[in-house]
Amino acid sequence: MNIQEITDNDYKDFVCPACGIIDRFGDKWSLRILVLLDNHPVLRFNELQRQVTSISQKMLASTLKTLESHGLVNRNMYAEIPPRVGYSLTPLGRSLMEPLKGLINWTLDHAAEIIGYRDRASGQE
């Protein structure tokens, strides 16, 4: 079933579970991490932390663990001294990027319009 086939009766069975899955990468940090990993074959933890400004070490570790547990990110340990860990997108994570890029591009295309509506609604215009 796809979104065009969903009726009001199907909403609870199909849309609600989809929202639960989208919530897994729709938090404050996950999208940023996914986009960075899409632009780089492999990034180390410290490289990710430098690129994702204002994220704490604990939050980055937690977010990476969550993305890994959902099959979107690989954690690769390299047999080196000192130990080295690299993060990359899984095939599932890569397949997510095209639709995410579409959403990001839509947001960029309509940012001024959305901000204008928000400002009018809050009386800042």
C-alpha positions as semicolon CSV with decimal commas, in nm:
position;residue;x (nm);y (nm);z (nm)
1;M;0,000;0,000;0,000
2;N;0,122;0,353;-0,068
3;I;0,012;0,693;0,056
4;Q;-0,230;0,751;-0,235
5;E;-0,424;0,435;-0,142
6;I;-0,475;0,521;0,226
7;T;-0,832;0,601;0,327
8;D;-0,954;0,748;0,655
9;N;-1,021;0,394;0,775
10;D;-0,658;0,295;0,707
11;Y;-0,509;0,593;0,888
12;K;-0,454;0,422;1,223
13;D;-0,312;0,105;1,066
14;F;-0,075;0,263;0,814
15;V;-0,002;0,630;0,886
16;C;0,050;0,601;1,262
17;P;0,316;0,326;1,232
18;A;0,484;0,527;0,955
19;C;0,504;0,826;1,191
20;G;0,665;0,603;1,452
21;I;0,937;0,506;1,206
22;I;0,985;0,863;1,084
23;D;1,026;0,971;1,447
24;R;1,339;0,751;1,461
25;F;1,530;0,990;1,235
26;G;1,317;1,303;1,274
27;D;1,470;1,420;1,601
28;K;1,696;1,721;1,644
29;W;2,025;1,548;1,554
30;S;1,962;1,241;1,339
31;L;1,888;1,422;1,014
32;R;2,208;1,625;1,046
33;I;2,411;1,309;1,102
34;L;2,246;1,123;0,815
35;V;2,316;1,409;0,572
36;L;2,681;1,428;0,682
37;L;2,725;1,055;0,639
38;D;2,562;1,075;0,297
39;N;2,825;1,332;0,196
40;H;3,121;1,132;0,332
41;P;3,190;0,761;0,287
42;V;3,309;0,725;0,649
43;L;3,332;0,968;0,938
44;R;3,490;0,917;1,275
45;F;3,314;1,015;1,596
46;N;3,525;1,330;1,649
47;E;3,473;1,437;1,288
48;L;3,098;1,407;1,332
49;Q;3,111;1,602;1,657
50;R;3,307;1,884;1,492
51;Q;3,058;1,904;1,205
52;V;2,739;1,881;1,414
53;T;2,785;2,197;1,613
54;S;2,656;2,214;1,970
55;I;2,588;1,840;2,006
56;S;2,728;1,688;2,324
57;Q;2,945;1,380;2,315
58;K;2,677;1,187;2,505
59;M;2,399;1,292;2,266
60;L;2,610;1,210;1,959
61;A;2,688;0,864;2,098
62;S;2,321;0,807;2,181
63;T;2,200;0,925;1,840
64;L;2,454;0,710;1,656
65;K;2,355;0,409;1,865
66;T;1,987;0,467;1,783
67;L;2,056;0,508;1,410
68;E;2,267;0,193;1,420
69;S;1,996;-0,004;1,604
70;H;1,747;0,090;1,331
71;G;1,980;-0,027;1,056
72;L;2,054;0,317;0,912
73;V;2,419;0,354;1,020
74;N;2,713;0,113;1,034
75;R;2,965;0,130;1,316
76;N;3,296;-0,005;1,184
77;M;3,578;-0,096;1,424
78;Y;3,924;-0,102;1,266
79;A;4,190;-0,331;1,409
80;E;4,443;-0,059;1,476
81;I;4,626;0,081;1,772
82;P;4,485;0,307;1,895
83;P;4,144;0,163;1,803
84;R;3,959;0,353;1,535
85;V;3,583;0,359;1,475
86;G;3,417;0,488;1,161
87;Y;3,052;0,548;1,086
88;S;2,884;0,514;0,748
89;L;2,538;0,474;0,603
90;T;2,402;0,124;0,552
91;P;2,225;0,040;0,224
92;L;1,898;0,103;0,410
93;G;2,029;0,442;0,525
94;R;2,137;0,528;0,169
95;S;1,791;0,437;0,038
96;L;1,642;0,686;0,285
97;M;1,850;0,977;0,156
98;E;1,665;1,039;-0,173
99;P;1,329;1,100;-0,004
100;L;1,502;1,303;0,271
101;K;1,677;1,518;0,010
102;G;1,338;1,583;-0,147
103;L;1,201;1,697;0,188
104;I;1,509;1,912;0,256
105;N;1,484;2,071;-0,091
106;W;1,111;2,139;-0,041
107;T;1,192;2,305;0,291
108;L;1,464;2,521;0,136
109;D;1,237;2,617;-0,155
110;H;0,958;2,726;0,082
111;A;1,155;2,852;0,384
112;A;1,079;3,221;0,328
113;E;0,709;3,150;0,281
114;I;0,691;2,935;0,595
115;I;0,880;3,193;0,800
116;G;0,643;3,463;0,671
117;Y;0,338;3,263;0,782
118;R;0,498;3,192;1,119
119;D;0,586;3,558;1,171
120;R;0,231;3,669;1,080
121;A;0,082;3,412;1,316
122;S;0,300;3,534;1,602
123;G;0,234;3,902;1,522
124;Q;0,595;3,979;1,430
125;E;0,520;4,113;1,085
